[in-house]
Short mmCIF file of C-alpha atoms in Angstrom, two decimals:
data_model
loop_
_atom_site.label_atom_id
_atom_site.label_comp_id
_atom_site.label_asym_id
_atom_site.label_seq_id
_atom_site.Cartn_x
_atom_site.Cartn_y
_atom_site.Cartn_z
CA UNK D 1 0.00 0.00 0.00
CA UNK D 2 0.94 3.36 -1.18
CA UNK D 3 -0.02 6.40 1.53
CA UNK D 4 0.08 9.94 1.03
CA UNK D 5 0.35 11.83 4.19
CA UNK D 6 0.04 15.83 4.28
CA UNK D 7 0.52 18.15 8.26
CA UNK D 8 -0.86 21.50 7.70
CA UNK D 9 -1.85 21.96 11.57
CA UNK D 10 1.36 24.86 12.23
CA UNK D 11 3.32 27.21 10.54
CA UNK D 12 5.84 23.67 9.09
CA UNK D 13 4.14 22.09 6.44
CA UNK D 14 4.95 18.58 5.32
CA UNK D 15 4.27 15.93 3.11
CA UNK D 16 5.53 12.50 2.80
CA UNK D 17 4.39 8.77 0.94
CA UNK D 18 5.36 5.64 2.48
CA UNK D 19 4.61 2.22 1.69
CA UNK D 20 4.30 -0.51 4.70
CA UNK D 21 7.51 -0.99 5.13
CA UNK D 22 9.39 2.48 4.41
CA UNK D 23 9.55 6.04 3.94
CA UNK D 24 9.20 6.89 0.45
CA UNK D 25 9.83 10.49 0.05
CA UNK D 26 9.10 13.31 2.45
CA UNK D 27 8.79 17.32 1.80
CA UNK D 28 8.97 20.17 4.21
CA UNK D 29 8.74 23.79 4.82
CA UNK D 30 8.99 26.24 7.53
CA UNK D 31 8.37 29.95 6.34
CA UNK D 32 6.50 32.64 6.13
CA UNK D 33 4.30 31.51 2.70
CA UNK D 34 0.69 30.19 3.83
CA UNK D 35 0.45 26.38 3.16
CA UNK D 36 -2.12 27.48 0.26
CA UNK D 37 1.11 28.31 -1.65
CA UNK D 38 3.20 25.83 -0.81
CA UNK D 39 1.25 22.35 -0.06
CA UNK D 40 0.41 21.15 -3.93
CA UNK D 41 3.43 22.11 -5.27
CA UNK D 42 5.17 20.28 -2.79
CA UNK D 43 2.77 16.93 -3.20
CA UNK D 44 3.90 17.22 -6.68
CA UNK D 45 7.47 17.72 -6.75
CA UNK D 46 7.72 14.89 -4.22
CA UNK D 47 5.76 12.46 -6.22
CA UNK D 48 7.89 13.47 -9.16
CA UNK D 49 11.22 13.00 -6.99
CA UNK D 50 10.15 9.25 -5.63
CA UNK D 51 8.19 8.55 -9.20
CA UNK D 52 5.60 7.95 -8.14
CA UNK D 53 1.96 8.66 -10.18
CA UNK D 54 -0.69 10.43 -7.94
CA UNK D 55 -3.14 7.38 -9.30
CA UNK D 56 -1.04 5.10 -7.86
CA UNK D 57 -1.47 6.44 -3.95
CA UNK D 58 -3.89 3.60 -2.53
CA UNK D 59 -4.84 6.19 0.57
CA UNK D 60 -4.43 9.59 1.93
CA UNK D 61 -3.41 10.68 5.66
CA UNK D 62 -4.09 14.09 6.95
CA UNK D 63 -3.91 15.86 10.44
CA UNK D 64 -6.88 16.35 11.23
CA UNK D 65 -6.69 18.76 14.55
CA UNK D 66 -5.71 20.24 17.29
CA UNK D 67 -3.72 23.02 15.36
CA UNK D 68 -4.28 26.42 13.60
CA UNK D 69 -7.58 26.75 12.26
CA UNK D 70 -6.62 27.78 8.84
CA UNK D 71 -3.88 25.50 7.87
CA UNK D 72 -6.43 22.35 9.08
CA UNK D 73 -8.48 23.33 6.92
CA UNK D 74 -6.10 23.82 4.05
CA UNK D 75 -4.57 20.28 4.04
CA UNK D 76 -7.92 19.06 4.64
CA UNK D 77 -9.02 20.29 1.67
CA UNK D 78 -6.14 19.44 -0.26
CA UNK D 79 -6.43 15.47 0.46
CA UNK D 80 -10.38 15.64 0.45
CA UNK D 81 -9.57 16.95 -3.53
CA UNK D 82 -7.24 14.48 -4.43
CA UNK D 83 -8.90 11.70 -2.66
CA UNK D 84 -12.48 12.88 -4.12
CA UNK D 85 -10.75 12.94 -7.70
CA UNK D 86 -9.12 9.18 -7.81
CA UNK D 87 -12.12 7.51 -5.21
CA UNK D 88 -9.38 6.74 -2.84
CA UNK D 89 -9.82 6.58 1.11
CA UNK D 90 -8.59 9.18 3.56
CA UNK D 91 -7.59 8.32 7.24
CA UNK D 92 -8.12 11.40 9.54
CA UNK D 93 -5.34 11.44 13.11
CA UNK D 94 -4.97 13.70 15.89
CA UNK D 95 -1.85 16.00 15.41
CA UNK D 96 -1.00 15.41 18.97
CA UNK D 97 -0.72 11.63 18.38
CA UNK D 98 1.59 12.20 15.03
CA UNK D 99 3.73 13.99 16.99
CA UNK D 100 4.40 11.62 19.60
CA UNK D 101 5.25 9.19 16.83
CA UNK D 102 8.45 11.48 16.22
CA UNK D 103 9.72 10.66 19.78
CA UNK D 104 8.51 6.88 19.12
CA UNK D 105 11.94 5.17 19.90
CA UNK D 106 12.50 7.19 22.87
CA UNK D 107 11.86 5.64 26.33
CA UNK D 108 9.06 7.75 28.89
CA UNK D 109 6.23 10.21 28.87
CA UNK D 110 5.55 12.20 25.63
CA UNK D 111 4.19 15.77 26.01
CA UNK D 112 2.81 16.48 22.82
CA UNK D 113 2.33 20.40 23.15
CA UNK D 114 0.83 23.38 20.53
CA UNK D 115 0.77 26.62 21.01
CA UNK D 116 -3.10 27.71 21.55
CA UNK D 117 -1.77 31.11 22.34
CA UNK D 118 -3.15 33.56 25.52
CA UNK D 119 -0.55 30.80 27.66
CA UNK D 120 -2.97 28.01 26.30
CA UNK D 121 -1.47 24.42 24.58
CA UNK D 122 -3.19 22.40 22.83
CA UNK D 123 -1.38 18.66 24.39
CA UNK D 124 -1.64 15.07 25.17
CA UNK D 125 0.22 12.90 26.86
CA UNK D 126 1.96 9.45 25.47
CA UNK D 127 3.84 6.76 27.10
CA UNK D 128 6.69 5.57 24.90
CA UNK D 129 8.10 2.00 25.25
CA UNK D 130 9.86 -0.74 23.33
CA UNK D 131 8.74 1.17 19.96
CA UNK D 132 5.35 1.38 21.03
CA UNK D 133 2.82 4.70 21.71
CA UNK D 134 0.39 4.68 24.28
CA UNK D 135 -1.92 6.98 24.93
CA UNK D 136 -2.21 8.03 28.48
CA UNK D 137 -4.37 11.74 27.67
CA UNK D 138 -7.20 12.94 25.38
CA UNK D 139 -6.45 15.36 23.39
CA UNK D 140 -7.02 18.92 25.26
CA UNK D 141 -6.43 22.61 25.31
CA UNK D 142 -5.09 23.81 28.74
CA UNK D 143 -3.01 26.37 30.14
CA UNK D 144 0.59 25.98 30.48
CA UNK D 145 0.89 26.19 34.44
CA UNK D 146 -2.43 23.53 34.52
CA UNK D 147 -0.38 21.09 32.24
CA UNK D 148 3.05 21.63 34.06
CA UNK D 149 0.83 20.73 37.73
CA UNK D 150 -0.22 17.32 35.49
CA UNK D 151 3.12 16.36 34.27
CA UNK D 152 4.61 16.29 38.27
CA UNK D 153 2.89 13.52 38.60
CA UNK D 154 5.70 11.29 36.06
CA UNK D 155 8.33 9.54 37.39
CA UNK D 156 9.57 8.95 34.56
CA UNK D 157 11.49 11.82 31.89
CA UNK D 158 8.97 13.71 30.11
CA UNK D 159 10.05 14.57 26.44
CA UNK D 160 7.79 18.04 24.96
CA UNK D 161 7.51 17.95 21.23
CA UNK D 162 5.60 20.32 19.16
CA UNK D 163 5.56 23.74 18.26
CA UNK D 164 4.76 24.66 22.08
CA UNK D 165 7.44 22.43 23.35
CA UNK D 166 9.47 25.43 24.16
CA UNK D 167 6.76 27.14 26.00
CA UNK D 168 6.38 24.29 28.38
CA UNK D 169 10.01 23.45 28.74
CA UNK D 170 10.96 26.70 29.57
CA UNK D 171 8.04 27.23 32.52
CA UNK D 172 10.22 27.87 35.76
CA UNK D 173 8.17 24.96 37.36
CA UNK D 174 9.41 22.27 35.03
CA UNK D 175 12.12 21.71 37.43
CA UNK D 176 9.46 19.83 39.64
CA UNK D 177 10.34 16.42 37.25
CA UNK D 178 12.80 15.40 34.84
CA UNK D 179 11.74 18.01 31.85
CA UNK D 180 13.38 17.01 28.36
CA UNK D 181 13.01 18.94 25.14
CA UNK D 182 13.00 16.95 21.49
CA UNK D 183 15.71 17.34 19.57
CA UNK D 184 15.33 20.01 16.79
CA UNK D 185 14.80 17.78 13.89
CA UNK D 186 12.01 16.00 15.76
CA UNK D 187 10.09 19.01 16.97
CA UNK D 188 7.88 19.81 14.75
CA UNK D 189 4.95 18.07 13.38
CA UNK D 190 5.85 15.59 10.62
CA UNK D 191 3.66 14.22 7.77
CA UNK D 192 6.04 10.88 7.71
CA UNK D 193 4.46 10.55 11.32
CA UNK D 194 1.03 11.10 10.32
CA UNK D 195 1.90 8.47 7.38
CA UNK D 196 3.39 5.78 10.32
CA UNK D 197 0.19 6.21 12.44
CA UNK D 198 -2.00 5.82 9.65
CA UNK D 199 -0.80 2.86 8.56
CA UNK D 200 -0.78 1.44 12.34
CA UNK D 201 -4.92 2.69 12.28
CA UNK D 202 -5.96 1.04 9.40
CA UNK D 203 -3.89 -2.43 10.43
CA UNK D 204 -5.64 -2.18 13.90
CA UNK D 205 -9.36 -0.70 12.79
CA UNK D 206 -10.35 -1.91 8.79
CA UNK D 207 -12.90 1.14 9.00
CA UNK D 208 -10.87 3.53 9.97
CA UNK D 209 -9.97 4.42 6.25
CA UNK D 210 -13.18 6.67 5.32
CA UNK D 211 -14.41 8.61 2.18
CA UNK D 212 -12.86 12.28 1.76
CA UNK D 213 -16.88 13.49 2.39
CA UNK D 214 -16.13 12.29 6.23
CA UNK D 215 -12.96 13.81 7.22
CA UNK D 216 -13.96 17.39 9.26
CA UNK D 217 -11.52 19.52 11.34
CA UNK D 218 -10.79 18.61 15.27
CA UNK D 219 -10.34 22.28 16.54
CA UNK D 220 -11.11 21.52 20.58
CA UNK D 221 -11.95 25.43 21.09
CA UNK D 222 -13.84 27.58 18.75
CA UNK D 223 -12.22 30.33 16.83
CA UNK D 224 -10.77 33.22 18.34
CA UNK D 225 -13.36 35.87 16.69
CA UNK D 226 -16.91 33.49 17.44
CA UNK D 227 -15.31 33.53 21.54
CA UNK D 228 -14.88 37.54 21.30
CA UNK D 229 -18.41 37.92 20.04
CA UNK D 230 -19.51 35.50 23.07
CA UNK D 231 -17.74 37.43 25.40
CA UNK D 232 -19.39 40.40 24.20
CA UNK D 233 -22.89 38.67 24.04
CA UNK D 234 -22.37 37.32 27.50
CA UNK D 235 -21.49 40.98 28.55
CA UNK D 236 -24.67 42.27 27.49
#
């Protein structure tokens, strides 16, 4: 099986295909063009690179939430089109969960952090062990000193990854337990991750590969302008 995975949730962008046993090609970039510029061309340069035909993907990945509300829905869109166009499936995973699976040969708790902004992360926490991911956390938004007060309770060393890694690792209570920061490389969210989990899903749930028409956006909180008109409703 050929899979197509695309991360739009944060200001890196990435694509990647991988087959069941390898990593194919991946694609990434990290500046200041919106991923409506830079996501297609870089699905087709890498398909070109690895020649590969986009009609012979078998399934598309995408992150599907926590992350910034815009991006989500731009690589959303871009797999729903390409999946809609060749009657392919799509699987849908949480961003917080790919990015555990960057830290997946590591040993101890994952803190998979984004920044939500106003000292908010969007997080979830991951046991790593022997190669394998557990999930120990839904997926959340919570402010930083709330999550710190959650992770004291790990004996264990407690690796942040994500684009709010720094955030949390840099809180002046972190020295409460044994605080560890991904390494650079690993830090940000990775569509070769969402590609790995995928591919895990669909060998452990058969439906979890759905039609394109299925896949939404997971945003946890609502948008920043519908909770200022809210506020302003409420105040009233």
């Amino acid at each position: 099986m050929v899979l197509l995975g695309i991360d739009t949730s944060a200001k890196a962008a990435s694509v990647a295909i991988c087959d069941e046993t390898q990593l194919l090609a991946e694609a990434m970039v990290n500046t200041k063009l919106t991923h409506s510029q830079t996501i297609m061309p870089m699905v087709q340069s890498m398909l070109e690179n690895a020649h590969i035909a986009l009609n012979q993907v078998d399934a598309f990945a995408v992150s599907a939430g926590p992350g910034s509300f815009t991006g989500l829905r731009i690589g959303i869109a871009a797999v729903k089109g390409m999946a809609m166009a060749l009657n392919k499936p799509c699987v849908a995973v949480s961003t917080l969960e790919a990015l555990a699976y960057n830290l997946r040969g590591f040993e101890g708790i994952i803190c998979a952090v984004m920044d939500a902004r106003c000292n908010q992360v969007y997080t979830a926490s991951f046991r790593a062990h022997s190669g394998a991911v557990e999930r120990l956390t839904e997926d959340s938004a919570l402010p930083i000193e709330e999550l710190i007060r959650q992770l004291t309770q790990f004996q264990e060393p407690v690796f942040f990854v994500g684009d709010g890694a720094g955030l949390c690792y840099n809180n002046k209570n972190v020295c409460l337990f044994d605080a560890r920061l991904a390494p650079e490389h690993m830090v940000n969210q990775s569509a070769a991750s969402v590609c790995r989990l995928a591919l895990e899903r669909m060998k452990a749930e058969p439906l979890a590969a759905v039609g394109a028409e299925a896949i939404s956006p997971v945003y946890l909180r609502l948008p920043q302008a519908e909770r200022e008109l809210r506020q302003k409703q409420a105040a009233l």
